[in-house]
Amino acid sequence: MSTIDLRTVTIKPLRHTFTHVAERIGGDKPATRYQEGTFDIQATHNFHYRPTWDPDHEIFDRARTAIVMKDWYAFRDPRQFYYGTYTAARARQQETAESNFAFVESRGLVSALPEAVRHLALELLLPLRHLEWGGNMNNAQICDYGYGTAISQPHIYKAMDHLGIAQYLTRVGLLLADETALDAAKQQWIADPKWQGLRKYVEDSFVLKDWFELFVAHNLVLDGLLYPLVYERIVDDDITMKGGSAIAMLTLFMTEWYGETAKWVDATIKTAAAESPANAQQLSQWTREYLQRGVRAIQPIARHALGANAEAVLGDIEDQFKSRVAKLGLAL
Amino acid sequence: MDMPVAKKKLGLKERYALMTRGLDWQTTYQPMDKVFPFAKYEGIKIHDWDKWEDPFRLTMDAYWKYQAEKEKKLYAIIDAFAQNNGHLGVTDARYVNTLKLFLNGISPLEYMAHRGFAHVGRAFPGVGTRVACLMQSLDEIRHSQTQIHSMSNYNKYYNGMHSFPKMLQRVWYMSVPRSFFDDAVTAGPFEFMIAVGFSFEYVLTNLLFVPFVSGAAYNGDMGAMTFGFSAQSDEARHMTLGLEVIKFVLEQDPDNLPIVQRWIDKWTWRGYRVLTLVAMMMDYMLPKRVMSWKEAWEVYFEQNGGALFKDLARYGIRPPKWLDQIEFDKDHISHQAWSTLYQYGGASNFHTWMPSDEEMDWLSAKYPNTFDKFYRPRFEHWRDEQKKGNRFYNMTLPMLCQTCQIPMIFTEPGDPTQTCYRESTHKGMKYHFCSDGCKEIFDHEPEKYKQSWLPVHQIYQGNCFNPGVDPTAEGFKPLPVVLDYYGVGFGRDNLDFEGSEDQKNFAAWRGAATTNV
Amino acid sequence: MAAVAAVKPYEFEAADRLENFHGNQLLYIGWDQHLMFCAPFCFPLPPAMPFRAFVEQVLPGAFGYHPEFKQIDWSKAEWLASGQPFKPDWDKSLTDNGLAHKAVLRLRTPGLTGIKGSAT
Ligand SMILES: [Fe+2]
Ligand SMILES: [Fe+2]
């Protein structure tokens, strides 16, 4: 074998990609790894047995949501995430996060934080560990019940992102305080009145049967209100102004992650809404309902962190959210 | 000021516990049973989810970092392999047929494992368990995609790989691996963990991956070898999870033992039946053989598995049932399977062939008690007929086992000359099985296995034709339309290796490589 | 037989019930000691088909590749149905021979032991 120089041969391939991929990209031509690793990978027919955990449906079943698509591979992840690109992107982000944590630690920036800021950061960020855990559960659920790899795949990535974020928040807690702060925050999450709206919102989402409704409830509405509020308006604006830019460094991952992930959430809603007026109406109805509940749920947090400014900020966030979803084809 | 000045350094275990444990809480706005509706129906009793020992302590940031590094290296090799026409470096184009088996029959199941672990991860109320399962879910989509991406280059030059998702769902013998996984994912979360996490990942995985990965290495396939090696560190984690789950469940409540034991019996047998395809691959499809199926079984099951079950004995677990039959059959199943795929070579997506004299001698040496007596006469007869232009293509559809869905090719324990028939009657209808194992599995859950999508019966029901086909038309020939439905191109994807496009192209391309320099 | 553990009643129609076969029923047949045919065969047949037609018109297409098929002395052939001795009436239908949907037959041909006596 070593005597043969295989590189010198020019041979004409029989085909450029898989048949099912070619059918989706308009003919036999080179396809991307995202396309080859995504299209039609999930089984759709000739299932052998009904699930013992859901005898009314097939293992993968279009009927698990009210959203109707002619082709569930109409969805595209604008980030083109397959496992390789996903881990590469997150590895880069975690490197930045790592150096930010190292920077804050090595410069002693924590001890330089005004006490009020440190206190607020702990009070605000640590209970969110549990909310992120809820995000992990809900996205695992959508990955499980979603139909077609194009839409189920990004949800395992997002599920693990939420776990990663919960772990970053844990590290923030351990950096700003110690383990006892984690326990205290859990107590707040469970019993403090200002967190109960959010906790109820999340617990109610745990029992949703329609996975696309769950997508709207968590990934569109809850993320869409909470990330702008917590990381943009409270941490990046308010806390930074009060001398807490170290906190903003420690949560940079979340800010960037939200910016990136929202693009995919938008693309997903847009595709589903554009499919049919019925879809658009259903999505609008869900969004309207969860928006109302979501705004109510985050209000006490906003008031606690922003005081008199809270209503104005919430108003802004709600307006921004409404104009965002209007662009996606929803009518609130 | 309550600020701790010097913090105590947390140990790895402590730190990992803080990163995961306690993230969950007892829900009160919705009852826990509604939030976790699948945690109890299988009858497994868990009293304390916190007793779960995290088998690996990997936070997400570390996971992203390590895995991204592995991906970078792997894809660099895949790219180089493609650029350098690495496929022309394999021993012989027959080798590519093992990849067809793998891409069609295994990669889509890696994907199923991904979805299955997402399902059970969500279903378990315990945090440690969930994190471990979801991480495996993420790994499994990796495996399916790295396999697809590695073999993408082969698909450009060889037949039989172009429609793998369709083939898994339609081609007759593919219902064997597929129904195995459908069975596991439709079970409850605990059974899934014993099926896939324990029986498959822990007990049987070496019998699947070692043959393919070392087969690739022995046959000059750097591309496939590399994804195999790259998956190994993931597999190490998965095996640990498989073992942890069984110990955890058994330690939680003595009532769990009989349920778990039955699952171990069932899933070892189910898995072993699927491995028939691997046995055949090892003994017949690798131009350069690694070891025989029998040797692999002895090393990876009898020795390694023996030690495992000794270890589990302290929980009251005994070795899986029907091992005596497996022990007897290890001299037979690879030959029986190759006979099957050879004669039904008109209806499958890869090429088959009769072994050369030299290969038959290797088989005689590896199977001194059985090959010459039972199988060599069969193969020599077929080879002679093939030389006369009368190559055996069996055109009559076989009877399948209701449970494992393999044609009824297996013989009576102790009598390799007699087909093994077993049957049960359920609600007035007969069901047929290849073995005591498959019959017992059915008898325990007839409502499940009566649903089996058996390819032969489905053809006869008229469910394996593309839309527009009229089976009542004058002169209707089922085979071509069934192949159409399968996505199998007649004369390109199927039939004998001798005279195939793969064979001709490989020879021409290799020839060009040796003469053009 | 035990029940399947499930979150709600778990009962379905059998995938292979008789009415799914467009008027045919399934009949399986294996030829003992002739493992050249790797497994018994499966046929969809009209229940009214005479046993003779099954043997004379259906079996040659399935077993005819074997050099011993022509040597079968049908008067000495032995039959098993579901493993029990079975004496078919060649002129009666499958149904009248007691062969219902998914019946399984074994054909035994004493003296014929397969290629080189190897049960092939
Ligand atoms: Fe895997
Ligand atoms: Fe079986």
PDB file of C-alpha atoms in Angstrom, chain B residues 104-114 140 144 168 177-178 180-182 274:
ATOM      1  CA  ASN B 104     -27.420   1.562   7.572  1.00  0.00           C
ATOM      2  CA  GLY B 105     -27.835  -0.580  10.635  1.00  0.00           C
ATOM      3  CA  ILE B 106     -25.955   1.165  13.423  1.00  0.00           C
ATOM      4  CA  SER B 107     -25.562   4.888  12.850  1.00  0.00           C
ATOM      5  CA  PRO B 108     -29.320   5.559  12.827  1.00  0.00           C
ATOM      6  CA  LEU B 109     -29.499   3.588  16.072  1.00  0.00           C
ATOM      7  CA  GLU B 110     -26.903   5.817  17.641  1.00  0.00           C
ATOM      8  CA  TYR B 111     -29.407   8.503  16.807  1.00  0.00           C
ATOM      9  CA  MET B 112     -32.182   6.518  18.458  1.00  0.00           C
ATOM     10  CA  ALA B 113     -29.987   6.195  21.522  1.00  0.00           C
ATOM     11  CA  HIS B 114     -29.669   9.976  21.500  1.00  0.00           C
ATOM     12  CA  GLU B 140     -24.980   9.666  21.011  1.00  0.00           C
ATOM     13  CA  SER B 144     -24.397   9.129  14.751  1.00  0.00           C
ATOM     14  CA  LEU B 168     -33.156   1.217   8.158  1.00  0.00           C
ATOM     15  CA  PRO B 177     -31.461  -3.897  14.808  1.00  0.00           C
ATOM     16  CA  ARG B 178     -34.271  -1.420  14.457  1.00  0.00           C
ATOM     17  CA  PHE B 180     -34.259  -3.888  19.134  1.00  0.00           C
ATOM     18  CA  PHE B 181     -34.056  -0.149  19.617  1.00  0.00           C
ATOM     19  CA  ASP B 182     -37.758   0.485  19.112  1.00  0.00           C
ATOM     20  CA  VAL B 274     -28.653  -8.495  16.958  1.00  0.00           C
TER      21      VAL B 274
END
